[in-house]
Short mmCIF file of C-alpha atoms and ligand atoms in Angstrom, two decimals:
data_model
loop_
_atom_site.label_atom_id
_atom_site.label_comp_id
_atom_site.label_asym_id
_atom_site.label_seq_id
_atom_site.Cartn_x
_atom_site.Cartn_y
_atom_site.Cartn_z
CA UNK A 13 -21.27 -11.09 17.18
CA UNK A 14 -20.96 -12.10 13.53
CA UNK A 15 -17.53 -12.66 11.99
CA UNK A 16 -17.95 -9.65 9.75
CA UNK A 17 -18.35 -7.30 12.73
CA UNK A 18 -14.59 -7.77 13.23
CA UNK A 19 -14.03 -6.07 9.90
CA UNK A 20 -15.80 -2.85 10.69
CA UNK A 21 -13.19 -0.88 12.59
CA UNK A 22 -9.45 -0.84 12.87
CA UNK A 23 -7.79 -0.92 16.27
CA UNK A 24 -7.82 2.36 18.20
CA UNK A 25 -4.70 4.48 18.16
CA UNK A 26 -2.96 6.01 21.18
CA UNK A 27 -4.32 9.04 23.08
CA UNK A 28 -2.76 12.40 23.93
CA UNK A 29 -1.27 11.21 27.24
CA UNK A 30 0.36 8.21 25.57
CA UNK A 31 1.64 10.33 22.68
CA UNK A 32 3.13 12.87 25.12
CA UNK A 33 4.74 10.07 27.15
CA UNK A 34 6.35 8.72 23.97
CA UNK A 35 7.49 12.20 22.88
CA UNK A 36 9.01 12.70 26.34
CA UNK A 37 11.29 9.72 25.72
CA UNK A 38 12.62 11.30 22.50
CA UNK A 39 16.33 12.17 22.75
CA UNK A 40 15.85 15.21 20.46
CA UNK A 41 18.71 13.97 18.29
CA UNK A 42 20.44 16.78 16.45
CA UNK A 43 20.83 14.64 13.29
CA UNK A 44 17.36 12.99 13.69
CA UNK A 45 18.11 9.60 12.14
CA UNK A 46 14.35 8.91 12.21
CA UNK A 47 13.80 11.76 9.73
CA UNK A 48 16.61 10.53 7.51
CA UNK A 49 14.90 7.13 7.31
CA UNK A 50 11.46 8.37 6.29
CA UNK A 51 11.12 7.77 2.51
CA UNK A 52 8.58 10.63 2.22
CA UNK A 53 10.52 13.18 4.33
CA UNK A 54 7.69 13.39 6.87
CA UNK A 55 10.26 14.70 9.40
CA UNK A 56 9.44 12.74 12.59
CA UNK A 57 12.42 14.36 14.30
CA UNK A 58 10.71 17.74 13.85
CA UNK A 59 7.10 16.83 14.72
CA UNK A 60 8.08 14.80 17.78
CA UNK A 61 10.21 17.70 19.06
CA UNK A 62 7.25 20.06 18.57
CA UNK A 63 4.90 17.69 20.38
CA UNK A 64 7.36 17.32 23.22
CA UNK A 65 7.30 21.09 23.69
CA UNK A 66 3.49 21.01 23.51
CA UNK A 67 3.29 22.68 20.10
CA UNK A 68 0.62 20.29 18.89
CA UNK A 69 -0.66 22.35 15.95
CA UNK A 70 2.92 22.88 14.81
CA UNK A 71 3.51 19.12 14.94
CA UNK A 72 0.38 18.48 12.86
CA UNK A 73 1.48 21.14 10.36
CA UNK A 74 4.86 19.50 9.92
CA UNK A 75 3.27 16.15 9.11
CA UNK A 76 0.58 17.39 6.72
CA UNK A 77 2.87 19.83 4.92
CA UNK A 78 5.36 17.04 4.27
CA UNK A 79 2.96 14.16 3.73
CA UNK A 80 -0.70 14.70 2.85
CA UNK A 81 -1.33 11.02 3.71
CA UNK A 82 0.45 11.32 7.07
CA UNK A 83 -2.45 9.55 8.78
CA UNK A 84 -2.41 6.57 6.40
CA UNK A 85 1.38 6.30 6.71
CA UNK A 86 1.11 6.48 10.52
CA UNK A 87 -1.19 3.45 10.40
CA UNK A 88 0.27 1.41 7.53
CA UNK A 89 4.00 2.13 7.35
CA UNK A 90 6.25 -0.77 8.36
CA UNK A 91 7.95 1.60 10.81
CA UNK A 92 10.07 -1.17 12.32
CA UNK A 93 12.18 -1.17 9.16
CA UNK A 94 11.96 2.59 8.45
CA UNK A 95 12.01 5.51 10.93
CA UNK A 96 11.82 3.39 14.09
CA UNK A 97 14.68 1.17 12.90
CA UNK A 98 16.95 4.23 12.88
CA UNK A 99 15.63 5.74 16.13
CA UNK A 100 18.48 6.42 18.58
CA UNK A 101 16.28 5.52 21.54
CA UNK A 102 16.39 1.87 20.51
CA UNK A 103 20.09 1.56 21.23
CA UNK A 104 21.41 0.66 24.66
CA UNK A 105 23.30 3.35 26.51
CA UNK A 106 24.64 3.88 30.01
CA UNK A 107 22.34 6.92 30.26
CA UNK A 108 19.24 4.83 29.63
CA UNK A 109 18.01 2.32 32.14
CA UNK A 110 17.25 -1.27 31.11
CA UNK A 111 13.93 -1.37 29.27
CA UNK A 112 14.17 2.21 28.00
CA UNK A 113 16.16 1.05 24.99
CA UNK A 114 13.27 0.75 22.57
CA UNK A 115 12.38 3.03 19.64
CA UNK A 116 9.95 5.90 20.00
CA UNK A 117 6.60 4.74 18.58
CA UNK A 118 6.79 7.20 15.70
CA UNK A 119 3.98 5.71 13.59
CA UNK A 120 1.58 5.75 16.52
CA UNK A 121 2.44 9.38 17.38
CA UNK A 122 1.97 10.38 13.73
CA UNK A 123 -1.44 8.69 13.57
CA UNK A 124 -2.47 10.30 16.88
CA UNK A 125 -1.58 13.79 15.67
CA UNK A 126 -3.57 13.45 12.46
CA UNK A 127 -6.61 12.00 14.24
CA UNK A 128 -6.31 14.83 16.77
CA UNK A 129 -6.40 17.39 13.93
CA UNK A 130 -9.66 15.85 12.67
CA UNK A 131 -11.22 15.76 16.15
CA UNK A 132 -10.36 19.44 16.66
CA UNK A 133 -11.23 20.33 13.04
CA UNK A 134 -7.79 21.92 12.73
CA UNK A 135 -7.06 22.95 9.14
CA UNK A 136 -3.46 23.18 8.04
CA UNK A 137 -3.93 24.70 4.59
CA UNK A 138 -5.49 27.87 3.27
CA UNK A 139 -6.96 27.59 -0.22
CA UNK A 140 -4.36 28.85 -2.71
CA UNK A 141 -4.88 31.50 -5.39
CA UNK A 142 -6.07 29.53 -8.45
CA UNK A 143 -3.68 29.26 -11.38
CA UNK A 144 -4.56 28.51 -15.00
CA UNK A 145 -2.36 25.41 -15.51
CA UNK A 146 -4.20 22.09 -15.58
CA UNK A 147 -2.65 18.76 -14.66
CA UNK A 148 -4.28 15.37 -15.29
CA UNK A 149 -3.52 12.58 -12.85
CA UNK A 150 -4.29 8.97 -13.73
CA UNK A 151 -5.11 7.00 -10.57
CA UNK A 152 -6.24 8.08 -7.11
CA UNK A 153 -3.98 5.86 -5.02
CA UNK A 154 -1.36 7.35 -2.68
CA UNK A 155 0.89 8.50 -5.56
CA UNK A 156 -1.92 10.27 -7.42
CA UNK A 157 -3.35 11.83 -4.24
CA UNK A 158 0.04 13.07 -3.11
CA UNK A 159 0.90 14.60 -6.49
CA UNK A 160 -2.54 16.22 -6.80
CA UNK A 161 -2.36 17.66 -3.27
CA UNK A 162 1.11 19.13 -3.82
CA UNK A 163 -0.09 20.81 -7.01
CA UNK A 164 -3.37 22.04 -5.52
CA UNK A 165 -1.53 23.54 -2.53
CA UNK A 166 0.02 25.98 -5.03
CA UNK A 167 -3.21 26.63 -6.93
CA UNK A 168 -2.63 24.34 -9.94
CA UNK A 169 -5.82 22.71 -11.26
CA UNK A 170 -5.34 19.03 -10.48
CA UNK A 171 -7.90 16.55 -11.85
CA UNK A 172 -7.66 12.87 -10.90
CA UNK A 173 -9.08 10.28 -13.31
CA UNK A 174 -9.98 7.10 -11.45
CA UNK A 175 -11.17 3.79 -12.90
CA UNK A 176 -12.92 2.63 -9.70
CA UNK A 177 -16.19 4.14 -8.42
CA UNK A 178 -14.41 5.71 -5.42
CA UNK A 179 -10.94 7.19 -4.86
CA UNK A 180 -8.14 5.74 -2.71
CA UNK A 181 -6.54 2.93 -4.74
CA UNK A 182 -5.21 0.11 -2.58
CA UNK A 183 -6.15 2.08 0.55
CA UNK A 184 -9.83 1.59 -0.37
CA UNK A 185 -9.93 -1.61 -2.41
CA UNK A 186 -6.92 -3.55 -1.08
CA UNK A 187 -5.88 -3.25 2.56
CA UNK A 188 -8.39 -5.05 4.80
CA UNK A 189 -10.67 -2.75 6.79
CA UNK A 190 -9.57 -3.97 10.23
CA UNK A 191 -6.12 -2.57 9.34
CA UNK A 192 -7.34 0.59 7.63
CA UNK A 193 -11.01 1.49 7.70
CA UNK A 194 -13.04 3.61 5.32
CA UNK A 195 -13.86 6.19 7.95
CA UNK A 196 -10.17 6.99 8.33
CA UNK A 197 -9.66 7.03 4.56
CA UNK A 198 -12.59 9.41 4.02
CA UNK A 199 -11.10 11.90 6.48
CA UNK A 200 -7.72 11.79 4.80
CA UNK A 201 -9.42 12.18 1.40
CA UNK A 202 -11.38 15.16 2.73
CA UNK A 203 -8.04 16.89 3.41
CA UNK A 204 -7.09 16.37 -0.25
CA UNK A 205 -10.51 17.49 -1.54
CA UNK A 206 -10.38 20.63 0.62
CA UNK A 207 -7.33 21.72 -1.35
CA UNK A 208 -9.50 21.87 -4.48
CA UNK A 209 -8.45 18.61 -6.17
CA UNK A 210 -11.12 17.41 -8.64
CA UNK A 211 -12.02 13.71 -8.90
CA UNK A 212 -13.46 12.00 -11.99
CA UNK A 213 -14.27 8.49 -10.77
CA UNK A 214 -15.53 5.61 -12.94
CA UNK A 215 -13.32 7.18 -15.61
CA UNK A 216 -10.56 4.80 -16.68
CA UNK A 217 -7.93 6.23 -18.99
CA UNK A 218 -7.36 3.01 -20.89
CA UNK A 219 -8.14 3.63 -24.54
CA UNK A 220 -5.48 3.62 -27.29
CA UNK A 221 -3.07 6.47 -26.45
CA UNK A 222 -5.64 7.56 -23.83
CA UNK A 223 -3.08 8.90 -21.39
CA UNK A 224 -1.10 10.76 -24.07
CA UNK A 225 -4.27 12.31 -25.54
CA UNK A 226 -4.85 14.11 -22.22
CA UNK A 227 -2.11 16.51 -23.31
CA UNK A 228 -4.07 17.29 -26.47
CA UNK A 229 -7.26 17.70 -24.44
CA UNK A 230 -5.95 20.81 -22.72
CA UNK A 231 -3.98 19.39 -19.78
CA UNK A 232 -0.53 20.95 -19.52
CA UNK A 233 1.04 17.91 -17.88
CA UNK A 234 0.07 14.35 -16.95
CA UNK A 235 1.04 12.22 -13.95
CA UNK A 236 0.59 8.46 -14.41
CA UNK A 237 -0.09 6.56 -11.18
CA UNK A 238 -2.37 3.62 -12.01
CA UNK A 239 -0.62 1.15 -9.68
CA UNK A 240 -0.61 -2.57 -10.48
CA UNK A 241 -4.00 -4.24 -10.62
CA UNK A 242 -3.55 -7.40 -12.72
CA UNK A 243 -2.74 -10.48 -10.67
CA UNK A 244 -0.17 -13.14 -11.54
CA UNK A 245 -1.77 -16.59 -11.56
CA UNK A 246 -0.64 -20.21 -11.57
CA UNK A 247 -3.75 -21.40 -13.42
CA UNK A 248 -3.77 -22.00 -17.16
CA UNK A 249 -4.97 -19.00 -19.17
CA UNK A 250 -8.71 -18.53 -19.58
CA UNK A 251 -9.63 -21.36 -17.22
CA UNK A 252 -12.34 -20.34 -14.80
CA UNK A 253 -12.18 -22.17 -11.49
CA UNK A 254 -14.95 -21.61 -8.98
CA UNK A 255 -13.44 -21.00 -5.53
CA UNK A 256 -10.07 -19.81 -6.88
CA UNK A 257 -9.45 -16.09 -6.32
CA UNK A 258 -6.61 -13.69 -6.97
CA UNK A 259 -5.76 -11.56 -3.93
CA UNK A 260 -7.00 -8.54 -5.92
CA UNK A 261 -10.47 -10.10 -6.44
CA UNK A 262 -10.72 -11.48 -2.92
CA UNK A 263 -9.57 -8.35 -1.04
CA UNK A 264 -11.60 -6.06 -3.28
CA UNK A 265 -14.73 -8.15 -2.59
CA UNK A 266 -14.17 -7.66 1.16
CA UNK A 267 -14.07 -3.92 0.61
CA UNK A 268 -16.87 -3.30 -1.87
CA UNK A 269 -19.93 -4.62 -0.10
CA UNK A 270 -19.44 -8.36 -0.72
CA UNK A 271 -18.22 -9.20 2.77
CA UNK A 272 -21.23 -11.38 3.57
CA UNK A 273 -20.86 -13.26 0.27
CA UNK A 274 -17.20 -13.94 1.07
CA UNK A 275 -18.03 -15.00 4.61
CA UNK A 276 -20.45 -17.58 3.18
CA UNK A 277 -17.69 -18.93 0.94
CA UNK A 278 -15.02 -19.05 3.65
CA UNK A 279 -16.71 -19.69 7.02
CA UNK A 280 -16.17 -23.24 8.26
CA UNK A 281 -14.10 -24.10 5.16
CA UNK A 282 -10.49 -24.94 4.36
CA UNK A 283 -8.73 -21.97 2.77
CA UNK A 284 -5.29 -22.12 1.13
CA UNK A 285 -3.39 -18.89 0.44
CA UNK A 286 -0.36 -18.96 -1.85
CA UNK A 287 2.41 -16.38 -1.22
CA UNK A 288 4.66 -15.04 1.50
CA UNK A 289 4.25 -11.25 1.40
CA UNK A 290 2.10 -8.70 3.21
CA UNK A 291 -0.77 -9.19 0.76
CA UNK A 292 -0.83 -12.93 1.53
CA UNK A 293 -0.92 -12.00 5.23
CA UNK A 294 -4.00 -9.78 4.65
CA UNK A 295 -5.65 -12.72 2.87
CA UNK A 296 -4.94 -15.31 5.58
CA UNK A 297 -5.80 -13.03 8.46
CA UNK A 298 -9.10 -12.01 6.88
CA UNK A 299 -9.97 -15.65 6.07
CA UNK A 300 -9.32 -16.53 9.73
CA UNK A 301 -11.48 -13.55 10.82
CA UNK A 302 -14.28 -14.76 8.51
CA UNK A 303 -14.36 -18.04 10.42
CA UNK A 304 -12.41 -20.40 8.13
CA UNK A 305 -11.93 -23.75 9.83
CA UNK A 306 -8.35 -24.16 8.59
CA UNK A 307 -6.13 -21.65 6.85
CA UNK A 308 -2.99 -22.87 5.06
CA UNK A 309 -0.23 -20.58 3.87
CA UNK A 310 1.79 -22.16 1.08
CA UNK A 311 5.13 -20.58 0.33
CA UNK A 312 7.96 -21.92 -1.83
CA UNK A 313 10.83 -20.52 0.22
CA UNK A 314 11.40 -20.66 3.98
CA UNK A 315 10.44 -18.43 6.90
CA UNK A 316 13.53 -16.21 6.70
CA UNK A 317 12.88 -15.40 3.04
CA UNK A 318 9.28 -14.32 3.58
CA UNK A 319 8.80 -10.68 2.55
CA UNK A 320 5.96 -10.14 5.07
CA UNK A 321 6.65 -8.04 8.18
CA UNK A 322 7.55 -9.89 11.41
CA UNK A 323 4.49 -8.45 13.15
CA UNK A 324 2.22 -9.79 10.39
CA UNK A 325 3.84 -13.23 10.56
CA UNK A 326 3.46 -13.37 14.34
CA UNK A 327 -0.16 -12.34 14.09
CA UNK A 328 -0.84 -15.04 11.45
CA UNK A 329 0.75 -17.66 13.68
CA UNK A 330 -1.32 -16.52 16.63
CA UNK A 331 -4.43 -16.83 14.43
CA UNK A 332 -3.53 -20.54 14.03
CA UNK A 333 -2.57 -20.41 10.33
CA UNK A 334 -0.73 -23.56 9.15
CA UNK A 335 2.54 -22.46 7.54
CA UNK A 336 3.43 -24.88 4.71
CA UNK A 337 6.89 -23.58 3.87
CA UNK A 338 9.20 -24.94 1.16
CA UNK A 339 6.20 -26.01 -0.89
CA UNK A 340 5.36 -24.98 -4.46
CA UNK A 341 1.82 -25.43 -5.82
CA UNK A 342 2.03 -26.74 -9.38
CA UNK A 343 -1.61 -27.35 -10.34
CA UNK A 344 -5.19 -27.10 -9.12
CA UNK A 345 -7.53 -30.02 -8.58
CA UNK A 346 -11.14 -29.38 -9.65
CA UNK A 347 -14.36 -31.40 -9.86
CA UNK A 348 -16.46 -31.92 -12.99
CA UNK A 349 -18.12 -28.51 -12.48
CA UNK A 350 -14.70 -26.75 -12.38
CA UNK A 351 -15.03 -26.16 -8.68
CA UNK A 352 -11.78 -26.11 -6.69
CA UNK A 353 -11.09 -29.26 -4.65
CA UNK A 354 -7.45 -28.80 -3.78
CA UNK A 355 -3.90 -28.23 -4.92
CA UNK A 356 -1.08 -30.36 -6.26
CA UNK A 357 2.07 -29.33 -4.49
CA UNK A 358 5.77 -30.17 -4.84
CA UNK A 359 8.21 -29.85 -1.99
CA UNK A 360 11.17 -27.52 -2.52
CA UNK A 361 14.64 -26.94 -1.08
CA UNK A 362 16.70 -23.77 -1.11
CA UNK A 363 19.49 -23.41 -3.66
CA UNK A 364 21.82 -20.50 -4.47
CA UNK A 365 20.75 -16.87 -3.99
CA UNK A 366 18.90 -15.28 -6.94
CA UNK A 367 19.00 -11.63 -8.17
CA UNK A 368 16.96 -10.51 -5.15
CA UNK A 369 19.61 -11.96 -2.81
CA UNK A 370 17.20 -14.61 -1.50
CA UNK A 371 18.00 -18.31 -1.83
CA UNK A 372 16.16 -19.76 -4.80
CA UNK A 373 13.63 -22.58 -4.26
CA UNK A 374 14.29 -25.78 -6.24
CA UNK A 375 11.60 -28.39 -6.69
CA UNK A 376 12.46 -31.79 -5.16
CA UNK A 377 11.75 -34.48 -7.78
CA UNK A 378 8.98 -37.01 -6.98
CA UNK A 379 7.84 -35.04 -3.94
CA UNK A 380 4.30 -34.33 -5.07
CA UNK A 381 1.46 -34.27 -2.55
CA UNK A 382 -2.06 -32.92 -2.50
CA UNK A 383 -3.87 -30.57 -0.16
CA UNK A 384 -7.68 -30.50 -0.06
CA UNK A 385 -9.08 -26.95 -0.07
CA UNK A 386 -12.50 -25.34 -0.57
CA UNK A 387 -11.10 -21.91 -1.38
CA UNK A 388 -7.69 -20.97 -2.81
CA UNK A 389 -6.36 -17.41 -2.92
CA UNK A 390 -3.33 -16.57 -5.05
CA UNK A 391 -1.27 -13.74 -3.53
CA UNK A 392 1.79 -14.10 -5.74
CA UNK A 393 2.11 -10.53 -6.98
CA UNK A 394 0.45 -7.99 -9.23
CA UNK A 395 1.50 -6.56 -12.57
CA UNK A 396 0.56 -3.88 -15.06
CA UNK A 397 -2.23 -4.95 -17.43
CA UNK A 398 -0.91 -6.43 -20.69
CA UNK A 399 -2.57 -3.69 -22.77
CA UNK A 400 -1.36 -0.82 -20.55
CA UNK A 401 1.44 0.03 -22.99
CA UNK A 402 -1.26 0.98 -25.52
CA UNK A 403 -2.55 3.65 -23.13
CA UNK A 404 0.85 5.37 -23.36
CA UNK A 405 2.57 3.92 -26.49
CA UNK A 406 5.42 6.48 -26.54
CA UNK A 407 6.26 6.11 -22.86
CA UNK A 408 9.20 3.74 -22.41
CA UNK A 409 8.60 0.72 -20.18
CA UNK A 410 10.79 -2.16 -19.00
CA UNK A 411 10.34 -5.89 -19.61
CA UNK A 412 7.74 -6.03 -16.81
CA UNK A 413 5.79 -3.12 -18.38
CA UNK A 414 6.81 -0.85 -15.49
CA UNK A 415 7.18 2.74 -16.67
CA UNK A 416 10.75 4.05 -16.87
CA UNK A 417 10.83 7.37 -15.04
CA UNK A 418 13.68 9.58 -13.85
CA UNK A 419 13.91 8.94 -10.07
CA UNK A 420 14.74 12.61 -9.42
CA UNK A 421 11.76 14.05 -11.33
CA UNK A 422 9.38 11.25 -12.30
CA UNK A 423 9.71 12.40 -15.93
CA UNK A 424 9.05 9.65 -18.49
CA UNK A 425 10.40 9.46 -22.02
CA UNK A 426 7.57 11.78 -23.17
CA UNK A 427 7.78 15.52 -22.47
CA UNK A 428 5.03 16.59 -20.06
CA UNK A 429 4.26 13.03 -18.88
CA UNK A 430 5.45 12.03 -15.42
CA UNK A 431 4.87 8.82 -13.46
CA UNK A 432 5.16 7.44 -9.93
CA UNK A 433 4.06 4.82 -7.43
CA UNK A 434 3.90 1.08 -8.04
CA UNK A 435 3.76 1.55 -11.84
CA UNK A 436 7.42 2.70 -11.79
CA UNK A 437 8.74 0.75 -8.78
CA UNK A 438 6.82 -2.51 -8.82
CA UNK A 439 4.99 -3.43 -5.59
CA UNK A 440 6.24 -0.98 -2.92
CA UNK A 441 4.82 0.99 0.00
CA UNK A 442 2.30 3.78 0.54
CA UNK A 443 5.11 6.04 1.77
CA UNK A 444 7.13 5.45 -1.43
CA UNK A 445 4.11 6.34 -3.56
CA UNK A 446 3.58 9.53 -1.51
CA UNK A 447 7.20 10.54 -2.13
CA UNK A 448 6.91 9.83 -5.88
CA UNK A 449 3.86 12.10 -6.00
CA UNK A 450 5.78 14.87 -4.22
CA UNK A 451 8.83 14.53 -6.47
CA UNK A 452 6.74 14.59 -9.64
CA UNK A 453 4.62 17.56 -8.46
CA UNK A 454 7.79 19.58 -7.87
CA UNK A 455 9.12 18.64 -11.32
CA UNK A 456 5.74 19.37 -12.97
CA UNK A 457 5.73 22.87 -11.42
CA UNK A 458 9.25 23.48 -12.75
CA UNK A 459 8.24 22.11 -16.18
CA UNK A 460 5.14 24.33 -16.33
CA UNK A 461 7.21 27.31 -15.19
CA UNK A 462 9.56 26.77 -18.14
CA UNK A 463 6.61 26.46 -20.57
CA UNK A 464 5.50 29.91 -19.44
CA UNK A 465 8.89 31.56 -20.08
C1 FAD B 18 -3.48 -5.76 -0.30
C2 FAD B 18 -2.38 -4.79 -0.16
C3 FAD B 18 -1.98 -4.40 1.12
C4 FAD B 18 -0.97 -3.46 1.27
N1 FAD B 18 -0.61 -3.07 2.52
C5 FAD B 18 0.32 -2.10 2.67
C6 FAD B 18 0.67 -1.63 3.96
O1 FAD B 18 0.17 -2.12 4.97
N2 FAD B 18 1.59 -0.63 4.06
C7 FAD B 18 2.15 -0.07 2.95
O2 FAD B 18 2.95 0.86 3.09
N3 FAD B 18 1.87 -0.52 1.71
C8 FAD B 18 0.96 -1.51 1.55
N4 FAD B 18 0.65 -1.95 0.29
C9 FAD B 18 1.32 -1.35 -0.87
C10 FAD B 18 0.70 0.02 -1.20
O3 FAD B 18 -0.69 -0.02 -1.02
C11 FAD B 18 1.04 0.41 -2.63
O4 FAD B 18 2.44 0.46 -2.75
C12 FAD B 18 0.45 1.79 -2.97
O5 FAD B 18 -0.95 1.78 -2.83
C13 FAD B 18 0.82 2.20 -4.38
O6 FAD B 18 0.20 3.41 -4.66
P1 FAD B 18 -0.15 3.85 -6.15
O7 FAD B 18 -0.75 5.19 -6.03
O8 FAD B 18 1.04 3.66 -7.01
O9 FAD B 18 -1.22 2.81 -6.68
P2 FAD B 18 -2.61 2.25 -6.18
O10 FAD B 18 -2.82 2.38 -4.73
O11 FAD B 18 -2.67 0.90 -6.77
O12 FAD B 18 -3.67 3.19 -6.89
C14 FAD B 18 -3.77 3.23 -8.30
C15 FAD B 18 -5.15 3.73 -8.68
O13 FAD B 18 -5.19 3.90 -10.10
C16 FAD B 18 -6.43 3.41 -10.59
N5 FAD B 18 -6.25 3.05 -11.99
C17 FAD B 18 -5.62 1.96 -12.51
N6 FAD B 18 -5.65 2.00 -13.85
C18 FAD B 18 -6.30 3.14 -14.18
C19 FAD B 18 -6.64 3.73 -15.44
N7 FAD B 18 -6.33 3.17 -16.59
N8 FAD B 18 -7.35 4.91 -15.43
C20 FAD B 18 -7.68 5.50 -14.23
N9 FAD B 18 -7.38 4.96 -13.03
C21 FAD B 18 -6.69 3.81 -13.01
C22 FAD B 18 -6.73 2.24 -9.69
O14 FAD B 18 -8.12 1.93 -9.72
C23 FAD B 18 -6.26 2.77 -8.33
O15 FAD B 18 -7.30 3.45 -7.68
C24 FAD B 18 -0.34 -2.92 0.12
C25 FAD B 18 -0.70 -3.35 -1.15
C26 FAD B 18 -1.71 -4.27 -1.30
C27 FAD B 18 -2.10 -4.70 -2.68
S1 SF4 B 19 15.76 9.22 16.23
FE1 SF4 B 19 14.28 8.68 17.87
S2 SF4 B 19 15.14 9.68 19.67
FE2 SF4 B 19 16.13 10.67 17.90
S3 SF4 B 19 14.84 12.44 17.32
FE3 SF4 B 19 14.07 10.70 16.15
S4 SF4 B 19 12.41 9.85 17.42
FE4 SF4 B 19 13.65 11.16 18.80
#
């Protein structure tokens, strides 16, 4: 089996018997703390209760009505710090025997129910009576899809403008396929398309005032959800280094037909990944899967400060990744042909806590060392493109060029223009983007209702 075969499919989910067994453990909490801890109001307390009483179609309805990307969230949500963290079943009690004090596997049940709906071709939504109002949505990631679906459910004409050739945002061009495969994405997208949402792919809205002009072009409202697709880099501006990738370039290459090319670059080689978050984990795990001889993770803080999920960190350790903590790369070493040879690194120690509450790394003087590497991947965060403010010059942004939007409505500083997802929050989660899309769709409907009066 070739290394790239490992990329083709994500791990199987649970089956009906396992889902029922999990639902049978649910305590049917009156206050459903699981539901309170779902950022997109997917209502696990309700769908698990329905499943427990064998109302499977009702359970599927609850998920899809609340969260059009319920399948994606079931697979990708860090449930251990969301719904499952709050689950009452995880707390010890005299009524529960030893070993029963673990959370209900809410994410796995959610994924099962959505996959079950596809297997049985069960449709939750009827097509709505069409309305005349048109809404333009910029970006087909989770925020754009969620907003478009909410609008289309009520008959509004929702058109998504997407810069990439295919819709899905990070779900298609970011997350590695062994965590979330295209087959799954296509089915979830089919649910959105069935509602009547229109997609205009290969259509970036990035000209001067491009996003604002949509209002003049006959759209009654606009929802901005372009995510964050420019990568931060440690290299000097405009310097091209062969073998140095941003996480955006590297992960996108794995997803858009260049898997073999990347395998040739990585297999048998030394790969260094810079960063400590979930994106860095996707990069190291995929490099290990592609057959890298050694994978180094270089992170300037320590283990406890790493933003990645515990499960991801454990999996990276099991894959044999070398964790080089308390180390800060300061420069790249290249040969005469500008090909990467390694990194110059300074050791760090932790100082006082910074604004994020994490202890700040301080470089230790005279501690420089070098690490040889054939491939380096920078996973140190993404930002809005520098020229993005020209696409919406009257929309207020903060110092990081994130759009300022009312958290209760998604409304920006321009009437009729709403925003959500990573472009207002900074790097966040699929489930947060879904909720932003829902909030904005509700506010857009209210705004369009007032226009009519
Ligand atoms: C590698 C990676 C792995 C992740 N893993 C997880 C995970 O496991 N679980 C989780 O919950 N979250 C994860 N996240 C975070 C999550 O994917 C994001 O928070 C979420 O996708 C944000 O959704 P969005 O709709 O705001 O933007 P995006 O998903 O970024 O989608 C934005 C879309 O807008 C398009 N676009 C950009 N500019 C324009 C323009 N000018 N005109 C038209 N279209 C444009 C882009 O091409 C893109 O398709 C991950 C993120 C990354 C990068
Ligand atoms: S918190 Fe846990 S036990 Fe209570 S309703 Fe939700 S899933 Fe069931």
